[in-house]
Tab-separated table of C-alpha atoms in Angstrom:
chain	number	residue	atom	x	y	z
A	149	CYS	CA	10.864	-3.675	29.161
A	150	VAL	CA	12.157	-2.889	25.661
A	151	ILE	CA	12.700	-4.576	22.333
A	152	LEU	CA	16.352	-5.606	21.941
A	153	ASP	CA	18.445	-7.774	19.620
A	154	VAL	CA	19.027	-11.513	19.587
A	155	GLN	CA	21.934	-13.413	18.109
A	156	ALA	CA	19.995	-16.470	17.001
A	157	ALA	CA	17.368	-16.808	14.298
A	158	CYS	CA	13.653	-16.482	14.976
A	159	GLN	CA	11.542	-19.569	15.484
A	160	ASP	CA	7.876	-19.873	16.287
A	161	ALA	CA	6.848	-20.693	19.819
A	162	THR	CA	4.926	-23.948	20.297
A	163	VAL	CA	1.624	-23.877	22.165
A	164	THR	CA	-0.287	-26.860	23.542
A	165	GLN	CA	-3.747	-26.362	25.037
A	166	GLU	CA	-5.731	-29.152	26.722
A	167	LEU	CA	-9.079	-29.393	28.472
A	168	LEU	CA	-8.877	-31.866	31.337
A	169	LYS	CA	-11.724	-33.693	33.140
A	170	GLU	CA	-15.265	-34.164	31.829
A	171	GLY	CA	-18.607	-32.382	32.038
A	172	PHE	CA	-19.180	-28.755	33.012
A	173	HIS	CA	-16.171	-28.268	35.291
A	174	ARG	CA	-12.820	-28.533	33.534
A	175	ASP	CA	-9.189	-27.506	33.854
A	176	LEU	CA	-7.539	-25.634	30.991
A	177	LEU	CA	-3.880	-26.663	30.795
A	178	VAL	CA	-1.612	-24.494	28.630
A	179	LYS	CA	2.021	-25.177	27.740
A	180	VAL	CA	4.302	-22.800	25.836
A	181	GLU	CA	7.814	-23.424	24.508
A	182	LEU	CA	9.557	-20.335	23.192
A	183	GLY	CA	11.396	-20.898	19.934
A	184	VAL	CA	14.395	-18.560	20.236
A	185	VAL	CA	17.450	-20.679	19.409
A	186	GLY	CA	20.454	-20.365	21.681
A	187	GLU	CA	18.659	-18.242	24.264
A	188	ASP	CA	16.923	-19.233	27.471
A	189	ALA	CA	13.983	-17.236	28.781
A	190	GLY	CA	15.498	-16.215	32.099
A	191	GLY	CA	14.176	-12.831	33.171
A	192	CYS	CA	11.121	-13.092	30.919
A	193	THR	CA	7.471	-13.248	31.922
A	194	VAL	CA	5.294	-15.318	29.601
A	195	ALA	CA	1.511	-15.163	29.409
A	196	THR	CA	-1.230	-16.317	27.079
A	197	ARG	CA	-4.218	-14.218	26.066
A	198	THR	CA	-7.280	-16.340	25.372
A	199	ARG	CA	-10.755	-15.250	24.318
A	200	LEU	CA	-13.264	-17.606	25.892
A	201	PRO	CA	-16.544	-17.922	23.955
A	202	PRO	CA	-19.893	-17.402	25.749
A	203	GLY	CA	-20.182	-21.138	26.414
A	204	ILE	CA	-17.195	-21.092	28.817
A	205	TYR	CA	-16.420	-18.886	31.790
A	206	VAL	CA	-13.990	-18.488	34.685
A	207	ASP	CA	-15.443	-18.100	38.183
A	208	PRO	CA	-13.859	-14.880	39.551
A	209	TYR	CA	-14.408	-15.983	43.168
A	210	GLU	CA	-12.701	-19.312	42.547
A	211	LEU	CA	-9.868	-17.516	40.743
A	212	ALA	CA	-9.418	-15.074	43.645
A	213	SER	CA	-9.125	-18.008	46.059
A	214	LEU	CA	-6.540	-19.746	43.863
A	215	GLN	CA	-4.526	-16.553	43.491
A	216	GLN	CA	-4.612	-15.996	47.238
A	217	HIS	CA	-2.908	-19.381	47.647
A	218	ASN	CA	-0.503	-18.712	44.736
A	219	LEU	CA	-1.928	-21.623	42.741
A	220	THR	CA	-2.568	-19.615	39.584
A	221	LYS	CA	-2.351	-16.045	38.305
A	222	ALA	CA	-4.674	-14.492	35.746
A	223	VAL	CA	-6.474	-11.295	34.746
A	224	LEU	CA	-10.104	-11.385	33.572
A	225	ILE	CA	-11.567	-8.804	31.179
A	226	PRO	CA	-14.229	-7.904	32.165
A	227	ASP	CA	-13.617	-8.701	35.824
A	228	VAL	CA	-17.348	-8.773	36.638
A	229	ILE	CA	-18.874	-12.047	35.415
A	230	ASP	CA	-22.411	-13.383	35.770
A	231	VAL	CA	-21.694	-17.015	36.632
A	232	GLU	CA	-25.421	-17.887	36.517
A	233	ALA	CA	-26.072	-16.627	32.982
A	234	PRO	CA	-26.785	-19.272	30.308
A	235	GLU	CA	-24.696	-19.409	27.160
A	236	TYR	CA	-27.214	-17.473	25.031
A	237	LEU	CA	-27.176	-14.505	27.449
A	238	ALA	CA	-23.418	-14.440	28.104
A	239	THR	CA	-20.604	-12.624	26.300
A	240	ASP	CA	-16.988	-13.419	25.432
A	241	LEU	CA	-14.380	-13.309	28.193
A	242	LEU	CA	-10.737	-12.300	27.706
A	243	VAL	CA	-8.257	-14.096	29.974
A	244	LEU	CA	-4.606	-13.150	30.460
A	245	LEU	CA	-3.032	-16.240	32.030
A	246	TYR	CA	0.448	-15.899	33.525
A	247	MET	CA	2.721	-18.887	32.916
A	248	GLU	CA	5.115	-20.541	35.347
A	249	PRO	CA	8.642	-21.588	34.220
A	250	ASP	CA	9.254	-25.290	33.747
A	251	PRO	CA	12.269	-26.261	35.891
A	252	LEU	CA	13.212	-28.979	33.378
A	253	CYS	CA	13.185	-26.717	30.306
A	254	SER	CA	14.671	-23.217	30.150
A	255	ARG	CA	12.273	-22.086	27.384
A	256	CYS	CA	9.142	-23.876	28.607
A	257	PHE	CA	6.226	-22.463	30.607
A	258	THR	CA	2.983	-23.973	31.900
A	259	ALA	CA	-0.221	-22.830	33.597
A	260	ALA	CA	-3.605	-24.276	34.512
A	261	LEU	CA	-6.923	-22.507	34.952
A	262	PRO	CA	-10.306	-23.913	36.047
A	263	VAL	CA	-13.052	-23.177	33.512
A	264	HIS	CA	-16.745	-24.001	33.541
A	265	GLY	CA	-19.275	-24.711	30.827
A	266	ARG	CA	-22.499	-22.699	30.776
A	267	TYR	CA	-25.967	-24.131	30.367
A	268	HIS	CA	-27.160	-24.157	26.751
A	269	ARG	CA	-30.593	-24.288	25.186
A	270	PRO	CA	-32.014	-27.819	24.829
A	271	ALA	CA	-30.994	-29.530	21.605
A	272	GLU	CA	-33.116	-31.424	19.074
A	273	GLU	CA	-31.079	-34.613	18.822
A	274	SER	CA	-27.592	-34.558	20.371
A	275	GLU	CA	-27.144	-34.641	24.144
A	276	GLU	CA	-23.932	-32.620	23.828
A	277	VAL	CA	-23.067	-29.252	22.336
A	278	LEU	CA	-19.571	-28.375	21.116
A	279	VAL	CA	-17.864	-25.201	22.340
A	280	VAL	CA	-14.780	-24.213	20.320
A	281	LEU	CA	-11.799	-22.756	22.183
A	282	LYS	CA	-9.250	-21.260	19.782
A	283	SER	CA	-5.483	-21.296	20.313
A	284	PRO	CA	-4.281	-18.443	22.590
A	285	GLU	CA	-1.993	-15.544	21.753
A	286	VAL	CA	1.475	-15.799	23.340
A	287	LEU	CA	2.786	-12.688	25.103
A	288	VAL	CA	6.270	-12.061	26.495
A	289	CYS	CA	7.748	-9.296	28.633
A	290	CYS	CA	11.536	-9.467	29.048
A	291	CYS	CA	13.653	-7.132	31.141
A	292	ASP	CA	17.463	-7.044	30.806
A	293	ASN	CA	17.287	-9.585	27.982
A	294	ARG	CA	18.346	-9.323	24.342
A	295	LEU	CA	15.407	-10.211	22.083
A	296	SER	CA	14.880	-9.453	18.431
A	297	ALA	CA	12.421	-6.858	17.162
A	298	GLU	CA	11.969	-9.112	14.124
A	299	CYS	CA	10.634	-11.906	16.321
A	300	TRP	CA	8.458	-9.793	18.606
A	301	ARG	CA	5.861	-7.095	17.987
A	302	PRO	CA	4.322	-4.761	20.586
A	303	ALA	CA	0.963	-5.913	21.906
A	304	GLU	CA	-1.763	-3.699	23.336
A	305	VAL	CA	-2.162	-5.260	26.778
A	306	GLU	CA	-2.964	-3.158	29.832
A	307	ALA	CA	-1.625	-5.498	32.494
A	308	PRO	CA	1.477	-5.779	34.702
A	309	CYS	CA	4.304	-8.136	33.761
A	310	SER	CA	3.758	-9.910	37.069
A	311	GLY	CA	1.457	-9.724	40.045
A	312	LYS	CA	4.084	-7.677	41.904
A	313	ASN	CA	4.087	-4.821	39.358
A	314	VAL	CA	1.808	-1.905	40.157
A	315	GLY	CA	1.489	-0.437	36.672
A	316	PRO	CA	1.274	-2.024	33.203
A	317	CYS	CA	4.411	-2.827	31.231
A	318	GLN	CA	5.134	-3.352	27.540
A	319	TRP	CA	4.141	-6.805	26.319
A	320	TYR	CA	5.245	-8.290	23.007
A	321	SER	CA	3.312	-10.776	20.921
A	322	VAL	CA	5.160	-13.906	19.795
A	323	THR	CA	4.516	-15.746	16.549
A	324	HIS	CA	3.594	-19.298	17.431
A	325	LYS	CA	2.391	-22.561	15.978
A	326	PRO	CA	-0.350	-24.277	18.004
A	327	ALA	CA	-0.223	-28.030	18.375
A	328	TYR	CA	-3.966	-27.846	17.675
A	329	GLU	CA	-5.717	-24.874	16.074
A	330	LYS	CA	-8.595	-25.236	18.507
A	331	SER	CA	-9.847	-27.279	21.435
A	332	ILE	CA	-13.364	-28.648	21.695
A	333	LEU	CA	-15.376	-28.599	24.911
A	334	GLN	CA	-18.312	-31.008	24.966
A	335	VAL	CA	-21.060	-29.646	27.215
A	336	PRO	CA	-24.045	-31.856	28.171
A	337	VAL	CA	-27.449	-30.429	27.174
A	338	GLY	CA	-31.046	-31.536	27.518
A	339	LEU	CA	-33.281	-32.712	24.695
A	340	ARG	CA	-36.321	-30.701	23.603
A	341	GLN	CA	-38.584	-33.768	23.578
A	342	HIS	CA	-37.888	-34.226	27.303
A	343	SER	CA	-39.244	-30.764	28.181
A	344	PRO	CA	-42.832	-31.908	29.084
A	345	LEU	CA	-41.487	-34.692	31.315
A	346	VAL	CA	-39.041	-32.326	33.031
A	347	CYS	CA	-41.818	-29.780	33.657
A	348	VAL	CA	-44.164	-32.407	35.141
A	349	VAL	CA	-41.494	-33.909	37.408
A	350	THR	CA	-40.391	-30.442	38.541
A	351	LEU	CA	-43.976	-29.452	39.331
A	352	LEU	CA	-44.639	-32.663	41.282
A	353	ALA	CA	-41.391	-32.292	43.230
A	354	THR	CA	-42.246	-28.673	44.060
A	355	VAL	CA	-45.750	-29.599	45.258
A	356	LEU	CA	-44.449	-32.515	47.330
A	357	CYS	CA	-41.693	-30.494	49.002
A	358	SER	CA	-44.052	-27.582	49.678
A	359	SER	CA	-46.564	-29.970	51.242
A	360	LEU	CA	-43.917	-31.486	53.514
A	361	VAL	CA	-42.751	-28.056	54.621
A	362	LEU	CA	-46.338	-26.930	55.265
A	363	ALA	CA	-47.112	-30.116	57.223
A	364	ALA	CA	-44.000	-29.640	59.368
A	365	VAL	CA	-44.922	-26.016	60.090
A	366	CYS	CA	-48.477	-26.984	61.081
A	367	LYS	CA	-47.257	-29.806	63.315
A	368	TYR	CA	-44.300	-28.169	65.054
A	369	GLY	CA	-44.925	-24.463	64.544
A	370	HIS	CA	-45.907	-22.184	67.404
A	371	PHE	CA	-48.594	-19.703	66.486
A	372	SER	CA	-49.630	-16.885	68.799
């Protein structure tokens, strides 16, 4: 893949990013429309590079299952993720999400990725905490296509242009204008004043369940 020339003027790509569903388990829907006038994007691979904050993560096991069924395609950096870690012990996650062409638009691409909110520390007043997801970077790799060096700049991405490539290829970063500068994920959290009640209920439930298990063992257990 190389930088080549284009006959039409440069225009920014348009990016739309939405968080679907409610609660901890969401779907991240990303849409990209390339802004090169007079050119379609045939022969190009489009991806978005998103840095997820510690409050959001992608389950690598869920992603592997989706990729096995060709439902989505993405690269996680790092690829080892502690899905049980709370937000205050987690780190950022870099996601390279491969886009699928839109059959109704020659310059349009879409992709969806399941994301999950992490548990946060209890809050003082609000029962929700806001996690900010910034607009992604748009990356393009085009083979046998004439694209302008003025519109594209090399990007440092160590990833193949598609899942079929063995080695990495040259990606180019596209200037773009997001429909929204950032998306907001509202994650439910507990309240600090409820901590004593939660501790008491948890203790009582633990004692009750342990007693039932012990009673069942004494009644039906066989001891030699």
